[in-house]
PDB file of C-alpha atoms in Angstrom:
ATOM      1  CA  MET A   1      79.100  78.752  84.780  1.00  0.00           C
ATOM      2  CA  GLY A   2      80.952  75.544  84.385  1.00  0.00           C
ATOM      3  CA  LYS A   3      84.722  75.228  84.707  1.00  0.00           C
ATOM      4  CA  ILE A   4      87.080  74.862  81.672  1.00  0.00           C
ATOM      5  CA  PHE A   5      88.995  71.699  81.556  1.00  0.00           C
ATOM      6  CA  GLY A   6      91.373  71.671  78.591  1.00  0.00           C
ATOM      7  CA  ASP A   7      89.264  72.633  75.612  1.00  0.00           C
ATOM      8  CA  VAL A   8      86.025  71.260  77.187  1.00  0.00           C
ATOM      9  CA  LYS A   9      83.812  73.503  79.191  1.00  0.00           C
ATOM     10  CA  LEU A  10      81.934  71.542  81.672  1.00  0.00           C
ATOM     11  CA  ALA A  11      78.149  72.114  81.856  1.00  0.00           C
ATOM     12  CA  LYS A  12      76.698  73.556  84.986  1.00  0.00           C
ATOM     13  CA  PRO A  13      74.924  70.964  87.033  1.00  0.00           C
ATOM     14  CA  LEU A  14      71.167  70.902  86.537  1.00  0.00           C
ATOM     15  CA  THR A  15      69.124  72.403  89.270  1.00  0.00           C
ATOM     16  CA  LYS A  16      66.467  70.224  90.994  1.00  0.00           C
ATOM     17  CA  ARG A  17      63.685  71.815  88.932  1.00  0.00           C
ATOM     18  CA  GLU A  18      65.548  71.146  85.674  1.00  0.00           C
ATOM     19  CA  THR A  19      66.127  67.562  86.707  1.00  0.00           C
ATOM     20  CA  LEU A  20      62.406  67.022  87.567  1.00  0.00           C
ATOM     21  CA  GLN A  21      61.244  68.860  84.251  1.00  0.00           C
ATOM     22  CA  ASN A  22      63.513  66.608  82.214  1.00  0.00           C
ATOM     23  CA  LYS A  23      61.982  63.477  83.911  1.00  0.00           C
ATOM     24  CA  TYR A  24      58.429  64.849  83.068  1.00  0.00           C
ATOM     25  CA  ASN A  25      59.450  65.531  79.532  1.00  0.00           C
ATOM     26  CA  ALA A  26      61.259  62.144  79.159  1.00  0.00           C
ATOM     27  CA  SER A  27      58.087  60.492  80.239  1.00  0.00           C
ATOM     28  CA  ARG A  28      55.935  62.346  77.553  1.00  0.00           C
ATOM     29  CA  PHE A  29      58.601  61.564  75.000  1.00  0.00           C
ATOM     30  CA  ASN A  30      58.425  57.680  75.794  1.00  0.00           C
ATOM     31  CA  LEU A  31      54.616  57.878  75.399  1.00  0.00           C
ATOM     32  CA  LEU A  32      55.099  59.570  71.961  1.00  0.00           C
ATOM     33  CA  LEU A  33      57.528  56.960  70.995  1.00  0.00           C
ATOM     34  CA  ALA A  34      55.030  54.142  72.008  1.00  0.00           C
ATOM     35  CA  ILE A  35      52.433  55.870  69.764  1.00  0.00           C
ATOM     36  CA  VAL A  36      54.739  56.154  66.794  1.00  0.00           C
ATOM     37  CA  PHE A  37      56.002  52.567  67.026  1.00  0.00           C
ATOM     38  CA  THR A  38      52.342  51.388  67.219  1.00  0.00           C
ATOM     39  CA  VAL A  39      51.448  53.465  64.062  1.00  0.00           C
ATOM     40  CA  ILE A  40      54.415  51.977  62.241  1.00  0.00           C
ATOM     41  CA  ASN A  41      53.352  48.512  63.336  1.00  0.00           C
ATOM     42  CA  ILE A  42      49.809  48.901  62.094  1.00  0.00           C
ATOM     43  CA  VAL A  43      51.038  50.187  58.786  1.00  0.00           C
ATOM     44  CA  LEU A  44      53.457  47.325  58.554  1.00  0.00           C
ATOM     45  CA  LEU A  45      50.695  45.059  59.313  1.00  0.00           C
ATOM     46  CA  PHE A  46      48.747  46.237  56.216  1.00  0.00           C
ATOM     47  CA  VAL A  47      51.900  46.479  54.038  1.00  0.00           C
ATOM     48  CA  ASP A  48      53.674  43.153  54.650  1.00  0.00           C
ATOM     49  CA  GLY A  49      52.675  41.549  58.024  1.00  0.00           C
ATOM     50  CA  SER A  50      55.943  42.399  59.739  1.00  0.00           C
ATOM     51  CA  TYR A  51      56.033  43.560  63.328  1.00  0.00           C
ATOM     52  CA  PHE A  52      58.412  45.465  65.461  1.00  0.00           C
ATOM     53  CA  LEU A  53      58.334  45.472  69.323  1.00  0.00           C
ATOM     54  CA  PHE A  54      57.424  48.404  71.393  1.00  0.00           C
ATOM     55  CA  SER A  55      53.919  48.724  70.468  1.00  0.00           C
ATOM     56  CA  ILE A  56      50.772  49.592  72.385  1.00  0.00           C
ATOM     57  CA  PHE A  57      48.781  46.269  72.257  1.00  0.00           C
ATOM     58  CA  VAL A  58      45.150  46.983  71.890  1.00  0.00           C
ATOM     59  CA  PRO A  59      45.158  49.146  68.797  1.00  0.00           C
ATOM     60  CA  TYR A  60      47.514  46.757  67.187  1.00  0.00           C
ATOM     61  CA  PHE A  61      45.483  43.592  68.222  1.00  0.00           C
ATOM     62  CA  ILE A  62      42.411  45.338  66.937  1.00  0.00           C
ATOM     63  CA  ALA A  63      43.894  46.107  63.581  1.00  0.00           C
ATOM     64  CA  SER A  64      45.313  42.502  63.225  1.00  0.00           C
ATOM     65  CA  MET A  65      41.845  41.146  64.057  1.00  0.00           C
ATOM     66  CA  GLY A  66      40.437  43.204  61.364  1.00  0.00           C
ATOM     67  CA  MET A  67      43.004  41.696  59.006  1.00  0.00           C
ATOM     68  CA  PHE A  68      42.199  38.329  60.154  1.00  0.00           C
ATOM     69  CA  ILE A  69      38.340  38.523  60.002  1.00  0.00           C
ATOM     70  CA  THR A  70      38.655  39.924  56.447  1.00  0.00           C
ATOM     71  CA  GLY A  71      40.894  37.185  55.262  1.00  0.00           C
ATOM     72  CA  ARG A  72      43.908  39.540  54.665  1.00  0.00           C
ATOM     73  CA  MET A  73      46.283  37.681  56.725  1.00  0.00           C
ATOM     74  CA  PRO A  74      48.887  35.349  55.207  1.00  0.00           C
ATOM     75  CA  ALA A  75      47.440  31.903  54.064  1.00  0.00           C
ATOM     76  CA  GLU A  76      49.349  29.967  56.565  1.00  0.00           C
ATOM     77  CA  VAL A  77      47.399  31.692  59.350  1.00  0.00           C
ATOM     78  CA  TYR A  78      44.233  30.122  58.303  1.00  0.00           C
ATOM     79  CA  THR A  79      44.964  26.516  59.262  1.00  0.00           C
ATOM     80  CA  GLU A  80      42.160  23.855  59.093  1.00  0.00           C
ATOM     81  CA  ASP A  81      41.084  24.786  62.633  1.00  0.00           C
ATOM     82  CA  LEU A  82      40.972  28.466  61.648  1.00  0.00           C
ATOM     83  CA  ALA A  83      39.634  28.058  58.305  1.00  0.00           C
ATOM     84  CA  MET A  84      36.568  30.430  57.700  1.00  0.00           C
ATOM     85  CA  THR A  85      34.184  29.580  55.022  1.00  0.00           C
ATOM     86  CA  GLU A  86      33.344  33.324  54.427  1.00  0.00           C
ATOM     87  CA  PHE A  87      35.337  36.436  55.438  1.00  0.00           C
ATOM     88  CA  LEU A  88      33.878  39.751  56.373  1.00  0.00           C
ATOM     89  CA  GLY A  89      34.098  42.596  53.930  1.00  0.00           C
ATOM     90  CA  THR A  90      36.367  45.598  53.744  1.00  0.00           C
ATOM     91  CA  SER A  91      34.001  47.595  55.749  1.00  0.00           C
ATOM     92  CA  ALA A  92      34.855  45.451  58.826  1.00  0.00           C
ATOM     93  CA  LEU A  93      38.568  46.217  58.301  1.00  0.00           C
ATOM     94  CA  VAL A  94      37.805  49.979  58.060  1.00  0.00           C
ATOM     95  CA  VAL A  95      35.745  49.843  61.217  1.00  0.00           C
ATOM     96  CA  MET A  96      38.496  48.018  63.172  1.00  0.00           C
ATOM     97  CA  PHE A  97      41.063  50.377  61.781  1.00  0.00           C
ATOM     98  CA  ILE A  98      38.959  53.388  62.940  1.00  0.00           C
ATOM     99  CA  ILE A  99      38.625  51.947  66.453  1.00  0.00           C
ATOM    100  CA  SER A 100      42.492  51.488  66.576  1.00  0.00           C
ATOM    101  CA  ALA A 101      42.891  55.080  65.413  1.00  0.00           C
ATOM    102  CA  VAL A 102      40.590  56.391  68.042  1.00  0.00           C
ATOM    103  CA  ILE A 103      42.344  54.536  70.821  1.00  0.00           C
ATOM    104  CA  LEU A 104      45.633  55.999  69.470  1.00  0.00           C
ATOM    105  CA  GLY A 105      44.065  59.423  69.252  1.00  0.00           C
ATOM    106  CA  PHE A 106      43.460  59.193  72.995  1.00  0.00           C
ATOM    107  CA  TYR A 107      47.144  58.596  73.764  1.00  0.00           C
ATOM    108  CA  LEU A 108      47.991  61.292  71.410  1.00  0.00           C
ATOM    109  CA  LEU A 109      45.600  63.769  72.908  1.00  0.00           C
ATOM    110  CA  SER A 110      47.231  62.784  76.272  1.00  0.00           C
ATOM    111  CA  TRP A 111      50.636  63.517  74.971  1.00  0.00           C
ATOM    112  CA  ILE A 112      49.560  66.829  73.451  1.00  0.00           C
ATOM    113  CA  LEU A 113      47.575  68.038  76.421  1.00  0.00           C
ATOM    114  CA  SER A 114      50.158  66.951  79.044  1.00  0.00           C
ATOM    115  CA  LYS A 115      52.722  69.551  77.579  1.00  0.00           C
ATOM    116  CA  LYS A 116      52.211  72.422  79.767  1.00  0.00           C
ATOM    117  CA  GLY A 117      52.124  70.579  83.103  1.00  0.00           C
ATOM    118  CA  ARG A 118      48.674  69.119  82.708  1.00  0.00           C
ATOM    119  CA  VAL A 119      49.670  66.064  84.616  1.00  0.00           C
ATOM    120  CA  GLY A 120      46.060  64.623  84.626  1.00  0.00           C
ATOM    121  CA  TRP A 121      46.645  63.717  81.022  1.00  0.00           C
ATOM    122  CA  LEU A 122      49.761  61.820  81.778  1.00  0.00           C
ATOM    123  CA  ILE A 123      47.718  60.058  84.528  1.00  0.00           C
ATOM    124  CA  PHE A 124      44.981  59.279  82.048  1.00  0.00           C
ATOM    125  CA  ALA A 125      47.613  57.760  79.639  1.00  0.00           C
ATOM    126  CA  LEU A 126      49.149  55.661  82.430  1.00  0.00           C
ATOM    127  CA  VAL A 127      45.683  54.290  83.457  1.00  0.00           C
ATOM    128  CA  ILE A 128      44.923  53.325  79.733  1.00  0.00           C
ATOM    129  CA  PHE A 129      48.287  51.979  79.260  1.00  0.00           C
ATOM    130  CA  CYS A 130      47.909  49.794  82.430  1.00  0.00           C
ATOM    131  CA  ILE A 131      44.516  48.461  81.029  1.00  0.00           C
ATOM    132  CA  ASP A 132      46.473  47.796  77.716  1.00  0.00           C
ATOM    133  CA  THR A 133      49.081  45.798  79.564  1.00  0.00           C
ATOM    134  CA  VAL A 134      46.353  43.694  81.526  1.00  0.00           C
ATOM    135  CA  LEU A 135      44.544  42.958  78.204  1.00  0.00           C
ATOM    136  CA  MET A 136      47.843  42.005  76.584  1.00  0.00           C
ATOM    137  CA  LEU A 137      48.387  39.587  79.434  1.00  0.00           C
ATOM    138  CA  PHE A 138      44.959  38.176  79.185  1.00  0.00           C
ATOM    139  CA  LEU A 139      44.580  37.896  75.469  1.00  0.00           C
ATOM    140  CA  GLN A 140      48.032  36.944  74.476  1.00  0.00           C
ATOM    141  CA  GLY A 141      49.424  35.294  77.616  1.00  0.00           C
ATOM    142  CA  ILE A 142      52.800  35.805  79.447  1.00  0.00           C
ATOM    143  CA  ALA A 143      54.801  33.359  77.568  1.00  0.00           C
ATOM    144  CA  GLU A 144      53.808  34.818  74.232  1.00  0.00           C
ATOM    145  CA  SER A 145      54.837  38.362  75.149  1.00  0.00           C
ATOM    146  CA  ILE A 146      57.827  38.444  77.461  1.00  0.00           C
ATOM    147  CA  ILE A 147      59.526  41.242  75.485  1.00  0.00           C
ATOM    148  CA  ASP A 148      56.358  43.205  75.034  1.00  0.00           C
ATOM    149  CA  ILE A 149      55.820  42.800  78.859  1.00  0.00           C
ATOM    150  CA  VAL A 150      59.262  44.387  79.477  1.00  0.00           C
ATOM    151  CA  PHE A 151      58.285  47.180  77.055  1.00  0.00           C
ATOM    152  CA  HIS A 152      54.975  47.733  78.892  1.00  0.00           C
ATOM    153  CA  ILE A 153      56.875  47.752  82.235  1.00  0.00           C
ATOM    154  CA  LEU A 154      59.290  50.341  81.003  1.00  0.00           C
ATOM    155  CA  VAL A 155      56.607  52.704  79.735  1.00  0.00           C
ATOM    156  CA  ILE A 156      54.592  52.278  82.936  1.00  0.00           C
ATOM    157  CA  VAL A 157      57.672  53.079  85.033  1.00  0.00           C
ATOM    158  CA  SER A 158      58.363  56.108  82.728  1.00  0.00           C
ATOM    159  CA  LEU A 159      54.773  57.403  83.037  1.00  0.00           C
ATOM    160  CA  SER A 160      54.828  56.889  86.692  1.00  0.00           C
ATOM    161  CA  SER A 161      58.259  58.590  87.087  1.00  0.00           C
ATOM    162  CA  GLY A 162      57.047  61.672  85.098  1.00  0.00           C
ATOM    163  CA  ILE A 163      53.872  61.954  87.265  1.00  0.00           C
ATOM    164  CA  ARG A 164      55.997  61.702  90.465  1.00  0.00           C
ATOM    165  CA  ALA A 165      58.493  64.305  89.006  1.00  0.00           C
ATOM    166  CA  TYR A 166      55.614  66.650  88.234  1.00  0.00           C
ATOM    167  CA  ASN A 167      54.338  66.308  91.898  1.00  0.00           C
ATOM    168  CA  LYS A 168      57.651  66.992  93.337  1.00  0.00           C
ATOM    169  CA  LEU A 169      58.211  69.900  90.849  1.00  0.00           C
ATOM    170  CA  LYS A 170      54.891  71.416  91.942  1.00  0.00           C
ATOM    171  CA  ASN A 171      56.025  71.484  95.520  1.00  0.00           C
ATOM    172  CA  LEU A 172      59.356  73.047  94.854  1.00  0.00           C
ATOM    173  CA  PRO A 173      59.718  76.769  95.904  1.00  0.00           C
ATOM    174  CA  GLU A 174      60.277  79.020  92.907  1.00  0.00           C
ATOM    175  CA  GLU A 175      63.725  79.648  91.870  1.00  0.00           C
ATOM    176  CA  GLU A 176      65.238  83.291  91.806  1.00  0.00           C
TER     177      GLU A 176
END
């Protein structure tokens, strides 16, 4: 037990196992946050076009392209250079939204299935998030996405840290 200092009882220090388990769980939580922020951003895209940071790029990009090609973006987006004589119908927007949802579904599946130490799903999430980051850099450019790059790096570091923590945890002897 911890010592009592005044009226405050100090918590006993975490074991190595608990520390590693916390890192793994924090990694999963950060993945969930990225999913939730992306869903919020896609909903906001449809509602009023606003955008918060900390989003998975590809699903949001696909949804925004759906909005663009169906003429649902604000009028100032469609300058003379980008003016389209005819927009695609609502079905194109639905298809783009479904593609975004499927991609987010893979992330959510990774989060759900990585719960009981199935680290392979966390590795899968890391791989597709790295692909997402490369596509963001390629499609959006570095100058356009400095803050998003920082977010992506933080998520990549978090997922990598969770995977490393799991591997260390797996090699620890059982506690008595």
